Structure formats: C-alpha cells, structure tokens
Coordinates of C-alpha atoms in Angstrom, one line a residue:
Chain A
M1 CA -28.5 5.1 121.1
R2 CA -23.9 5.2 120.7
L3 CA -23.3 8.0 119.4
S4 CA -20.8 7.2 116.0
P5 CA -17.4 9.8 117.0
R6 CA -17.4 10.5 113.2
H7 CA -20.3 12.0 112.6
P8 CA -20.3 15.7 112.1
R9 CA -22.4 16.8 114.5
Y10 CA -20.8 14.0 117.0
A11 CA -20.5 17.1 119.4
S12 CA -23.5 18.8 118.9
L13 CA -25.5 14.8 119.6
R14 CA -23.4 14.5 122.9
V15 CA -24.5 17.5 124.3
R16 CA -27.8 17.4 123.3
A17 CA -27.9 13.9 124.7
R18 CA -26.7 15.4 127.9
L19 CA -30.2 18.0 127.5
A20 CA -32.1 14.3 126.8
D21 CA -31.0 13.0 129.9
A22 CA -31.0 15.3 132.1
H23 CA -34.6 16.1 130.7
R24 CA -35.2 13.1 132.3
R25 CA -33.8 13.2 135.2
G26 CA -36.2 16.8 135.5
L27 CA -34.0 19.8 135.6
V28 CA -34.7 20.6 132.2
V29 CA -38.8 21.2 130.7
P30 CA -39.5 20.4 127.4
E31 CA -40.1 24.0 126.5
G32 CA -36.4 24.2 127.9
L33 CA -34.8 21.8 124.9
I34 CA -36.7 23.9 122.3
A35 CA -34.8 26.9 123.5
H36 CA -31.4 24.5 123.6
G37 CA -32.0 23.9 119.7
R38 CA -32.6 27.6 119.1
G39 CA -29.6 28.4 121.2
E40 CA -28.0 25.6 118.4
T41 CA -28.5 27.4 115.4
F42 CA -27.2 30.5 116.6
D43 CA -24.2 28.7 117.7
Y44 CA -24.4 27.3 114.4
L45 CA -23.9 30.4 112.4
L46 CA -21.5 31.9 115.0
G47 CA -19.0 29.6 113.8
E48 CA -19.1 27.7 117.1
R49 CA -16.6 29.1 118.4
T50 CA -16.3 32.8 120.9
S51 CA -15.5 36.0 118.8
P52 CA -12.9 38.3 119.1
S53 CA -16.2 40.8 120.1
A54 CA -17.6 38.1 122.9
R55 CA -14.4 37.5 124.2
R56 CA -14.1 41.8 125.2
A57 CA -17.4 41.5 126.0
E58 CA -16.9 38.6 128.9
H59 CA -13.6 40.6 130.5
V60 CA -16.1 43.3 131.0
A61 CA -17.8 41.5 132.3
A62 CA -15.6 39.9 134.8
E63 CA -14.7 43.6 135.8
W64 CA -18.4 44.1 136.3
L65 CA -19.0 41.3 139.0
L66 CA -15.8 41.3 140.9
A67 CA -16.6 45.2 140.9
A68 CA -20.3 44.3 141.9
R69 CA -21.1 45.0 145.5
H70 CA -23.5 42.5 145.5
P71 CA -23.0 40.0 142.7
V72 CA -25.1 37.4 141.3
V73 CA -25.4 34.9 139.2
S74 CA -29.4 33.3 137.7
V75 CA -29.6 29.6 137.1
N76 CA -32.1 27.7 134.8
G77 CA -32.4 24.3 134.2
N78 CA -30.9 24.5 131.0
V79 CA -27.2 25.7 133.1
G80 CA -28.1 23.3 135.0
A81 CA -28.1 21.2 133.0
L82 CA -25.5 22.3 131.0
A83 CA -22.9 24.7 133.0
A84 CA -23.1 24.0 136.4
G85 CA -19.5 23.3 136.3
E86 CA -18.2 25.9 134.9
I87 CA -21.1 28.1 137.3
A88 CA -18.8 26.4 141.1
A89 CA -15.2 28.0 139.0
L90 CA -17.8 31.0 138.3
A91 CA -18.2 30.6 142.5
R92 CA -15.0 30.6 143.2
A93 CA -13.0 33.3 140.4
I94 CA -16.0 35.8 142.0
P95 CA -15.0 36.6 145.3
G96 CA -19.6 36.9 147.6
L97 CA -21.1 35.4 143.9
A98 CA -24.5 34.9 144.6
V99 CA -25.5 31.3 143.1
E100 CA -29.3 31.9 142.8
V101 CA -31.8 29.4 140.6
N102 CA -34.1 30.5 139.4
L103 CA -37.4 28.8 137.3
F104 CA -39.5 29.9 134.2
H105 CA -41.9 26.9 135.2
R106 CA -40.9 26.9 138.6
T107 CA -42.4 23.1 141.0
G108 CA -40.7 22.9 144.4
P109 CA -39.2 19.2 142.5
R110 CA -37.1 21.1 139.9
A111 CA -36.2 24.0 141.9
A112 CA -34.7 21.5 144.0
A113 CA -33.2 18.7 140.9
V114 CA -31.7 22.5 140.4
A115 CA -29.7 23.2 143.1
R116 CA -28.9 19.8 143.4
A117 CA -27.1 19.4 140.4
L118 CA -24.6 22.7 141.5
R119 CA -24.3 21.8 144.9
T120 CA -22.7 18.7 143.2
A121 CA -21.1 20.3 140.5
G122 CA -18.5 22.4 144.1
V123 CA -21.6 25.6 144.9
P124 CA -20.8 26.0 148.7
R125 CA -24.1 28.1 148.9
V126 CA -27.6 27.7 146.6
L127 CA -30.3 30.6 146.5
G128 CA -34.5 30.4 144.9
V129 CA -35.2 27.0 145.7
R130 CA -37.4 29.1 148.4
P131 CA -38.0 32.0 147.3
T132 CA -38.7 35.0 149.7
A133 CA -38.5 37.6 147.2
T134 CA -41.0 39.4 143.4
I135 CA -40.0 40.8 141.1
P136 CA -43.2 43.5 140.9
R137 CA -44.7 43.6 136.9
L138 CA -43.3 40.1 135.6
P139 CA -46.6 37.4 135.3
S140 CA -43.9 34.4 134.9
D141 CA -42.1 32.5 138.0
R142 CA -39.0 34.3 137.6
A143 CA -40.2 37.1 139.1
R144 CA -40.3 34.6 142.9
V145 CA -37.0 35.3 144.4
D146 CA -34.5 35.2 147.4
R147 CA -33.9 38.7 149.0
R148 CA -29.6 37.4 149.1
G149 CA -29.3 37.0 145.8
I150 CA -30.6 38.8 142.9
A151 CA -33.1 40.8 145.2
R152 CA -30.7 42.8 146.2
A153 CA -27.6 42.3 143.6
D154 CA -26.6 45.4 141.4
V155 CA -24.9 43.2 138.5
C156 CA -26.6 40.6 136.8
L157 CA -25.3 37.7 135.0
V158 CA -28.6 36.1 132.7
P159 CA -27.0 33.1 131.5
L160 CA -29.9 32.1 128.4
E161 CA -32.3 34.4 129.8
D162 CA -36.3 35.9 128.2
G163 CA -37.0 38.7 127.1
D164 CA -39.5 39.2 129.7
R165 CA -37.8 39.6 132.9
A166 CA -35.2 40.9 132.0
E167 CA -36.6 44.1 131.2
A168 CA -38.0 43.5 133.9
L169 CA -33.8 43.8 136.3
R170 CA -33.1 46.0 134.1
A171 CA -36.1 48.7 135.1
L172 CA -34.7 48.0 138.5
G173 CA -31.9 50.1 138.2
K174 CA -29.5 46.7 138.1
R175 CA -27.1 45.9 135.7
V176 CA -27.9 43.0 133.4
I177 CA -25.5 41.0 132.3
S178 CA -26.2 38.4 130.0
I179 CA -25.4 34.8 127.6
D180 CA -27.7 34.3 124.8
L181 CA -26.5 33.1 121.2
N182 CA -29.7 35.0 119.9
P183 CA -27.8 38.4 118.9
L184 CA -31.1 39.9 117.9
S185 CA -33.3 38.7 121.2
R186 CA -35.5 40.8 123.2
T187 CA -32.3 39.2 126.3
S188 CA -29.7 40.2 124.2
R189 CA -30.4 44.0 123.4
A190 CA -32.6 44.6 126.8
A191 CA -29.1 44.0 128.2
D192 CA -26.5 46.5 129.7
L193 CA -23.8 43.8 128.2
P194 CA -25.3 41.3 125.6
I195 CA -22.1 38.7 125.8
V196 CA -23.5 36.6 122.2
D197 CA -21.4 33.2 123.0
E198 CA -22.6 30.2 124.1
V199 CA -23.0 29.6 128.2
Q200 CA -20.0 27.2 128.7
R201 CA -17.6 29.1 127.0
A202 CA -18.5 32.6 128.1
L203 CA -18.9 31.2 132.0
R204 CA -15.5 29.8 131.2
E205 CA -13.8 32.7 130.0
I206 CA -15.5 35.1 132.5
A207 CA -14.0 33.2 135.9
R208 CA -10.6 33.0 133.4
A209 CA -10.5 36.7 133.1
A210 CA -11.7 37.6 136.8
G211 CA -8.9 35.4 137.6
V212 CA -6.3 37.1 136.1
R213 CA -8.3 40.6 136.6
R214 CA -8.0 39.8 140.5
A215 CA -4.5 38.7 140.2
R216 CA -3.4 43.0 139.2
S217 CA -3.2 45.3 142.9
T218 CA -6.0 48.0 141.6
P219 CA -8.9 47.6 142.5
P220 CA -11.8 45.9 139.4
R221 CA -14.8 49.0 138.1
M222 CA -16.7 49.3 135.6
P223 CA -15.9 50.2 132.5
P224 CA -18.2 51.4 129.8
F225 CA -19.3 48.3 127.5
D226 CA -20.6 49.5 123.7
R227 CA -23.6 47.2 123.3
R228 CA -24.8 48.8 120.3
A229 CA -21.6 47.5 118.6
A230 CA -21.3 44.4 120.3
L231 CA -25.2 43.0 119.3
A232 CA -24.0 44.5 115.6
D233 CA -20.6 42.5 115.3
A234 CA -22.3 38.8 116.1
L235 CA -24.7 40.5 113.4
E236 CA -21.5 40.7 110.9
T237 CA -19.9 37.3 112.5
I238 CA -23.2 35.2 111.2
A239 CA -23.3 37.4 107.6
R240 CA -19.6 36.1 107.1
E241 CA -20.2 32.6 108.2
L242 CA -23.4 32.6 106.0
S243 CA -21.0 33.4 103.5
R244 CA -18.5 31.3 104.3
A245 CA -21.3 28.2 104.0
A246 CA -23.0 28.7 100.9
A247 CA -19.8 29.1 99.2
R248 CA -20.5 25.1 99.4
G249 CA -23.3 24.4 98.0
P250 CA -25.4 20.9 97.2
I251 CA -23.5 17.8 97.5
G252 CA -23.1 14.7 94.8
R253 CA -24.2 15.3 90.7
P254 CA -27.1 16.4 89.9
R255 CA -29.8 13.7 89.2
R256 CA -29.9 15.8 85.6
R257 CA -28.9 19.1 84.1
A258 CA -30.8 20.8 86.9
S259 CA -29.1 24.1 85.4
R260 CA -26.2 24.8 82.7
R261 CA -23.7 25.2 84.9
R262 CA -22.6 21.5 87.2
S263 CA -22.1 22.1 90.1
R264 CA -18.6 22.3 92.5
G265 CA -19.7 22.0 95.6
I266 CA -19.2 17.3 95.6
G267 CA -16.6 16.7 98.3
G268 CA -19.0 13.8 100.0
R269 CA -20.0 15.5 104.0
S270 CA -18.9 18.6 105.5
R271 CA -18.0 18.6 109.6
R272 CA -20.3 21.8 109.6
T273 CA -23.2 20.9 109.0
L274 CA -25.5 21.3 111.7
Chain B
M1 CA -49.1 28.0 131.3
R2 CA -51.9 30.2 130.0
L3 CA -50.3 31.7 126.3
S4 CA -51.3 35.2 125.7
P5 CA -52.1 36.4 122.5
R6 CA -50.1 39.7 123.4
H7 CA -47.2 38.1 123.5
P8 CA -43.9 38.2 120.6
R9 CA -43.7 34.7 120.0
Y10 CA -47.3 34.2 120.9
A11 CA -47.4 31.7 117.5
S12 CA -44.2 30.0 118.2
L13 CA -44.7 29.5 121.4
R14 CA -48.2 27.4 120.0
V15 CA -45.8 25.4 118.4
R16 CA -44.3 24.8 121.0
A17 CA -47.1 24.3 123.6
R18 CA -48.2 21.5 120.8
L19 CA -44.3 20.1 120.1
A20 CA -44.3 19.9 124.4
D21 CA -48.2 18.3 124.3
A22 CA -47.0 15.9 121.7
H23 CA -43.4 14.4 124.0
R24 CA -46.1 14.1 126.5
R25 CA -48.5 11.4 124.4
G26 CA -45.3 9.8 123.1
L27 CA -45.3 10.7 119.8
V28 CA -42.2 12.8 120.6
V29 CA -38.6 12.0 121.2
P30 CA -36.5 14.6 123.4
E31 CA -34.0 15.4 120.1
G32 CA -37.3 16.4 118.2
L33 CA -37.7 18.7 120.4
I34 CA -34.2 20.4 120.4
A35 CA -34.5 20.1 116.1
H36 CA -37.6 22.0 115.9
G37 CA -35.3 24.7 118.0
R38 CA -33.1 24.8 115.2
G39 CA -36.0 25.0 112.9
E40 CA -37.1 27.9 114.9
T41 CA -34.1 29.8 114.6
F42 CA -34.1 29.9 110.9
D43 CA -37.9 30.6 110.2
Y44 CA -37.1 33.4 112.1
L45 CA -34.2 34.6 109.8
L46 CA -36.3 33.4 107.3
G47 CA -38.3 35.9 107.7
E48 CA -41.3 33.0 109.1
R49 CA -43.5 33.6 105.3
T50 CA -43.1 31.2 102.8
S51 CA -39.9 33.0 100.2
P52 CA -40.0 32.7 96.4
S53 CA -37.6 30.5 95.5
A54 CA -39.5 27.9 98.1
R55 CA -42.8 28.5 96.8
R56 CA -41.6 28.0 93.5
A57 CA -39.7 24.5 94.8
E58 CA -42.9 24.1 95.8
H59 CA -45.0 24.0 92.3
V60 CA -42.2 22.7 91.2
A61 CA -41.9 19.5 93.5
A62 CA -46.5 18.3 93.0
E63 CA -45.2 18.2 89.4
W64 CA -42.8 15.9 90.7
L65 CA -45.2 13.9 93.5
L66 CA -48.0 13.6 90.5
A67 CA -45.7 12.5 88.2
A68 CA -44.4 9.6 90.1
R69 CA -44.7 6.1 89.8
H70 CA -44.3 5.0 93.2
P71 CA -44.9 8.5 95.2
V72 CA -43.7 8.7 98.6
V73 CA -44.0 11.2 101.6
S74 CA -42.3 9.7 105.2
V75 CA -43.3 11.2 108.1
N76 CA -41.6 11.1 111.7
G77 CA -42.7 12.5 115.0
N78 CA -42.6 16.2 114.5
V79 CA -44.5 15.5 111.2
G80 CA -47.0 13.9 112.4
A81 CA -47.0 16.8 115.7
L82 CA -47.4 19.6 113.5
A83 CA -48.6 18.6 110.5
A84 CA -51.0 15.4 110.5
G85 CA -53.5 17.4 109.2
E86 CA -51.5 18.7 106.4
I87 CA -49.8 14.9 105.1
A88 CA -53.9 13.8 104.4
A89 CA -54.7 16.9 102.2
L90 CA -51.6 15.9 100.7
A91 CA -52.9 12.4 100.4
R92 CA -56.1 13.6 98.5
A93 CA -53.9 16.3 96.6
I94 CA -51.9 13.6 95.3
P95 CA -53.3 9.8 93.5
G96 CA -51.6 7.0 94.7
L97 CA -49.7 9.2 97.6
A98 CA -48.2 6.6 99.6
V99 CA -47.5 7.7 103.5
E100 CA -45.3 5.9 105.8
V101 CA -44.1 6.8 109.5
N102 CA -39.7 5.6 109.6
L103 CA -38.6 6.6 112.7
F104 CA -35.0 7.5 113.5
H105 CA -36.2 6.4 117.0
R106 CA -38.5 3.7 117.1
T107 CA -41.1 1.8 119.9
G108 CA -43.5 0.0 118.3
P109 CA -45.6 1.9 120.8
R110 CA -44.5 4.9 119.6
A111 CA -45.0 3.6 115.6
A112 CA -48.5 3.4 117.2
A113 CA -48.3 7.1 118.0
V114 CA -47.7 8.9 114.6
A115 CA -49.7 5.8 112.2
R116 CA -52.8 7.3 114.6
A117 CA -52.2 10.8 115.0
L118 CA -52.5 10.7 111.2
R119 CA -55.4 8.4 110.9
T120 CA -57.2 10.3 113.3
A121 CA -56.6 13.1 111.2
G122 CA -58.2 11.1 108.0
V123 CA -55.5 9.2 106.8
P124 CA -56.8 5.8 105.0
R125 CA -54.4 3.7 105.4
V126 CA -51.0 4.2 107.2
L127 CA -47.7 2.3 106.3
G128 CA -44.3 0.7 108.4
V129 CA -45.6 0.8 111.5
R130 CA -44.4 -2.4 111.2
P131 CA -41.7 -2.3 109.1
T132 CA -40.7 -5.2 106.2
A133 CA -37.6 -3.8 103.4
T134 CA -34.4 -2.4 104.7
I135 CA -32.1 0.5 103.3
P136 CA -28.4 -0.4 103.1
R137 CA -25.5 1.1 104.3
L138 CA -28.1 3.2 107.0
P139 CA -27.4 2.1 110.5
S140 CA -29.8 3.9 112.7
D141 CA -33.9 2.0 112.5
R142 CA -34.6 5.1 109.5
A143 CA -33.7 1.7 107.1
R144 CA -36.7 0.2 108.4
V145 CA -38.6 1.2 105.4
D146 CA -42.1 -0.7 104.0
R147 CA -41.7 -2.6 100.9
R148 CA -45.0 -1.1 99.3
G149 CA -43.6 2.5 100.4
I150 CA -40.1 4.0 100.7
A151 CA -38.5 0.8 99.1
R152 CA -39.8 1.2 96.2
A153 CA -41.3 4.5 95.7
D154 CA -39.3 6.6 92.9
V155 CA -40.0 9.9 94.1
C156 CA -39.6 10.7 98.2
L157 CA -41.5 13.8 99.7
V158 CA -39.1 13.7 103.0
P159 CA -40.1 16.8 106.2
L160 CA -37.3 17.5 108.2
E161 CA -35.2 14.2 107.5
D162 CA -32.1 13.2 109.2
G163 CA -28.5 14.2 106.4
D164 CA -28.0 10.0 106.4
R165 CA -31.2 8.9 105.0
A166 CA -31.2 12.0 102.5
E167 CA -27.8 10.7 101.5
A168 CA -29.4 7.1 101.5
L169 CA -31.9 7.3 99.5
R170 CA -30.8 9.4 96.6
A171 CA -28.3 6.8 97.0
L172 CA -30.5 3.5 95.9
G173 CA -31.2 6.1 92.3
K174 CA -34.6 7.7 94.6
R175 CA -35.0 11.3 93.8
V176 CA -35.1 13.3 97.1
I177 CA -37.6 16.4 97.9
S178 CA -36.9 17.4 101.1
I179 CA -38.6 20.6 103.5
D180 CA -35.9 21.1 105.9
L181 CA -36.2 24.7 106.9
N182 CA -31.5 25.0 107.9
P183 CA -30.5 25.5 103.3
L184 CA -27.2 24.1 105.2
S185 CA -27.8 20.6 106.7
R186 CA -26.9 17.8 104.8
T187 CA -30.9 17.2 103.9
S188 CA -30.9 20.3 101.8
R189 CA -27.6 19.8 99.9
A190 CA -28.1 15.9 99.5
A191 CA -31.9 16.0 97.8
D192 CA -32.3 16.1 94.1
L193 CA -35.6 19.4 95.4
P194 CA -34.7 20.8 98.5
I195 CA -37.1 23.1 99.9
V196 CA -36.0 25.4 101.9
D197 CA -39.5 26.5 104.2
E198 CA -40.8 25.2 107.3
V199 CA -43.4 22.2 107.5
Q200 CA -47.7 23.4 107.2
R201 CA -46.6 26.4 104.5
A202 CA -44.2 24.0 102.6
L203 CA -47.0 21.4 102.4
R204 CA -50.7 22.7 101.8
E205 CA -48.6 25.1 99.1
I206 CA -47.8 22.3 97.1
A207 CA -51.4 21.0 97.8
R208 CA -53.1 23.5 96.7
A209 CA -50.3 23.8 93.6
A210 CA -52.0 19.9 92.8
G211 CA -54.9 20.1 93.0
V212 CA -53.7 23.5 89.8
R213 CA -52.2 21.2 88.3
R214 CA -54.3 17.7 88.7
A215 CA -57.2 20.2 87.3
R216 CA -55.4 21.5 84.4
S217 CA -55.9 18.8 80.6
T218 CA -51.6 18.1 79.7
P219 CA -50.2 15.2 82.1
P220 CA -47.6 16.6 85.0
R221 CA -43.9 15.9 83.9
M222 CA -41.3 15.7 85.7
P223 CA -39.6 19.0 85.3
P224 CA -35.8 19.9 86.2
F225 CA -35.1 21.4 88.9
D226 CA -32.4 24.4 90.0
R227 CA -31.2 22.7 93.8
R228 CA -27.7 25.0 94.6
A229 CA -30.0 28.3 93.1
A230 CA -32.8 27.4 95.1
L231 CA -30.3 27.4 98.2
A232 CA -27.9 30.1 97.3
D233 CA -31.9 32.0 97.0
A234 CA -33.1 30.9 100.4
L235 CA -28.6 31.7 102.7
E236 CA -29.2 36.1 100.9
T237 CA -33.2 36.1 101.9
I238 CA -31.6 35.5 105.4
A239 CA -29.0 37.8 104.6
R240 CA -31.5 40.4 103.7
E241 CA -33.4 39.8 106.1
L242 CA -30.2 39.6 109.1
S243 CA -29.4 43.1 108.0
R244 CA -33.2 44.4 108.6
A245 CA -32.5 42.7 111.8
A246 CA -29.3 44.7 112.4
A247 CA -30.8 47.4 112.2
R248 CA -33.5 47.2 115.1
G249 CA -29.8 47.7 117.8
P250 CA -30.3 47.9 121.6
I251 CA -34.2 48.2 124.0
G252 CA -34.1 51.2 126.7
R253 CA -31.3 53.8 127.0
P254 CA -28.2 53.3 127.4
R255 CA -27.1 52.9 131.0
R256 CA -24.5 55.7 131.1
R257 CA -22.6 56.3 128.1
A258 CA -20.9 54.0 127.4
S259 CA -20.6 54.7 123.5
R260 CA -20.2 58.7 122.2
R261 CA -23.3 58.0 119.8
R262 CA -26.7 57.4 121.5
S263 CA -28.9 54.4 120.9
R264 CA -31.1 54.7 118.5
G265 CA -33.1 51.4 118.1
I266 CA -35.4 53.0 121.5
G267 CA -39.3 52.0 120.7
G268 CA -40.0 48.9 122.9
R269 CA -41.3 45.4 121.9
S270 CA -41.4 44.6 119.0
R271 CA -43.1 41.6 116.8
R272 CA -39.4 40.2 115.7
T273 CA -37.7 39.1 118.6
L274 CA -37.5 35.5 118.6

C-alpha cells in the first residue's frame, strides 16, 4: 500500500511499514511488532520528542560508556530493524564499544539476519551470533551471550530490553543503561540509567554527546545519575501532554444535543492523533 | 515458548501469543499486531478494567443497537482473532444485528479467514466477504462494504476502527459507536458514542446489557450521549492511574548515591508493569 505524506500519522506509518517489512525478512518477530506498538503509544504521550530530562540522561550515558572498561550495546530484532545505522554511528563514537546480538526469540537464521543488518550498516564486528556464555538465573534465550561482550561488560546499553534480563544484568553488578519509552516498565525501573526516549533519537544523541565529550581533554568519568528523578520527569511529561490533548475534545458537531454544552473541539484533523 | 503463569504480565502474554498465532494463520496483518500494542499501552494506563464511564457508554450502546432499524457490527482481523466468540454472543443478544467483515488490508483469503473464524464461533450469517457497495471518498479497502450491511445501516458498531472510516461513516449520517482504547484517536473523537474500553470486555458488557434491556417491556430508544464527557472521563482515568504508578519508583537500591534521597520503591516485581 502506498502511504500518503498528508496522512496525520505519516511518520508513524512509515516506521510501521519498515518494521512490517523487517518482519517479512525474518528480523522481527510478531511479539516485536506488538512491543513496537506499545512504545508508539508512550512516544505519542511523550510528545514524540526528546525531553530535556531524557537528553540529560543521554549525555550521562555517553560519559558512562566512554569511561567504561568494557562497554557493550545489546541489539535485538527491533533495534536491528529500526536503528542499525545509529548503532554503527555509536560504535564509531565510543572506542571499544562491543556490539552484540541478543534475542529473546532466538533462532540461528534470525541472529544471522540481525548481524547482517548491522554489518551492512557499517558495524565492523558483531558478537553474539554464536553465544559462548550464559547469564545465570535467566530462563529465556536472552541468557545466551558472548564471552567477549555482555559476559565481561561493566556497562551495558540495552535498548528495548525485557525486564527479566535488565534485572539479571544488574544483579551481576553491571551498570545498566536502558532505552525504553515506558517509564513504568520493569526495565526502566531496574536500570541504573533509564533513558525514556525513542531508540533512534536516543542513540543519535548519545553518539553526538560522545563525540563532543571526546573532544575535551579531561578523561571521562562515571557521574552519578538520579534515576528516580528521571522516571518522575517522564511521567510528568506524559501528564502534561495528556492535559494538552484533553483540550482538543471531539471532532465534528454533536448529532443531537447530547449535552447542554456545545462541542468546542471542531477543526478537522490534527497531526497529533494516533 | 511456554508462558509461565507467574510472569507479571501473563494475561497480556497470552493475548499476544493468540494474536501472533492468528497472524501466522493469516487473520491478522503485521500492522494489526502493532495496533494491538498501542491499545495494550492504553489499556494498561486505564487500569486494565472497564471504568464506570465506559460501562455507562456500553449500556447506551446496547440501547442504540436495539433501537436501530439496521444495526451492524464491523469486524476486522484483530476483532476476528480476539473476540469472535463475543461477536457471536452480541449477535444473539441483538436481533437483526448484521455482522460484516471489513478489512483495511483486504485480500480474498484474509476476508474468508475472518468469516470462517466468526462462523466457527457461532455467527450464522457473515456479510462483507464479497463486497457489493462502496463508501464514497474513502481511499482504502475499508470503503468496500455490503449492500445489506454497513451500506444501509443506521447504527454502526466499529471496534478497532481507523479514523478515516469513522469520519466517513459519520459523514453519511450513520450513528457511529466506536470501541477504541485510545481516547485521543480520531476514531474516538469522531464517534457519536466512543467506548474507551478493551474490545472483549466492551462487547461482553454490551451483550449483557442488551439482554437485560430486552427483558423490560418498554421499547428501546436512542438516548442522548455526552461524548465529550466520556472522552474526558477516560483521560482523567489515565491521569489517575499514572500518578498511582508514579509512586512506585525504581526497583532495587541505587548502586552509588546517585541522589541524596534513598530509593523508596523497593519491593521486587509488581503485577502492574508493562
């Protein structure tokens, strides 16, 4: 189907079409499509832009990744489909960043497809296609990791992670940086540094901030991060967007006088509908 | 993969698995899976239960459908996959209710698969498999309807509708009852009677209310409905759930003193995570 650029949700429709295509090519599983929809609603409620609070988190994330001895970014099917280019740019901006494929619904061909998408986007070395280590006490395939990557990492960037693994990584003493649009998810709540932002926007900002940081002469360090405040900020942003949206009201005139008040929310389409 | 009933999101995981299966059988398209995810987030934010306001809307919907000359319910792939049984029960509760398959991404086999799911669930007569009429000024396949169903209907129940068609049906002078978890969607905002509730819960309650109503001796009528108030109620419910959720805060102790305040949100898993 051809998408019209005049559709009020054109940008979302394009991303959806891209994911549906990645699904047909075997990168993304049905559960990944459903997860994308969940994130879409949160992004919509967050105003579909990086909040000042998220931007601050992204800058601290850049600093942590630069200061780490063994930084790693974990890539699943949705990240491979949506942000392979951004992962490649991040790997260029953070020297020593390991890039590892890690799938909840793992099959050999799927792991290979995600690795291929990353290599095509310019990632020189992709770990995790043939796992060589295991995270203890984690029942899903997400436990299967690479000895040279997640297994030995001190700082893990986990975009679109599931809650079980975020908790398991943290229990191993690793610092967990999550990228998750849901500020209420177990992943966001378990992460040391929860970034509540869309994955492409977040990865780009981390890479940009890392470039800026490296130009400075002082060595990077691991500044503290107030995760409670970051989660609270995201929820406040949602509450603010909701009350703004609430003012729009119904479309079109009431058919009969259903209420005494006249509908004020006339004005046809709005770009801000989901 | 086997699902554990102890998982904090077990109920959602089961529905997701059911939809993923319906997708493999050709009922549900990738875009339908993404749409389900969007709805899942709204349901979560609405507390995953029928609000008093939604229940009132469902009762008025039952009355409108009983009072209609030509009531119709429109069924797409997701509705067929999730609620075929509920559609059959509704058809039993509302005499003369036409059940029509209507697909955004229409193919012959897909329309037949949805019709088959409905018949298996007990719907005796399914319209829309071979469309015989067209809704004017609607570019998608959703314009293709049945002469004996949507084309002549005075009251249309449209669960999980898209905004374009909700507006097109309304422009034809039909009364539109929507079931949509997003109170900000164009569908909810264009409907004469927006029901902001999960599709299974909503259909069950409409069928139940119709049974109760039919037991009364007075003829059903079309009472007015305050759609502005219904949408505002849903947004208030979300705002209330959000502030309740916000109190939970991060999981686990802070790694180093990231903030002066101690984290209070310890307590392991909560059922209310997404």
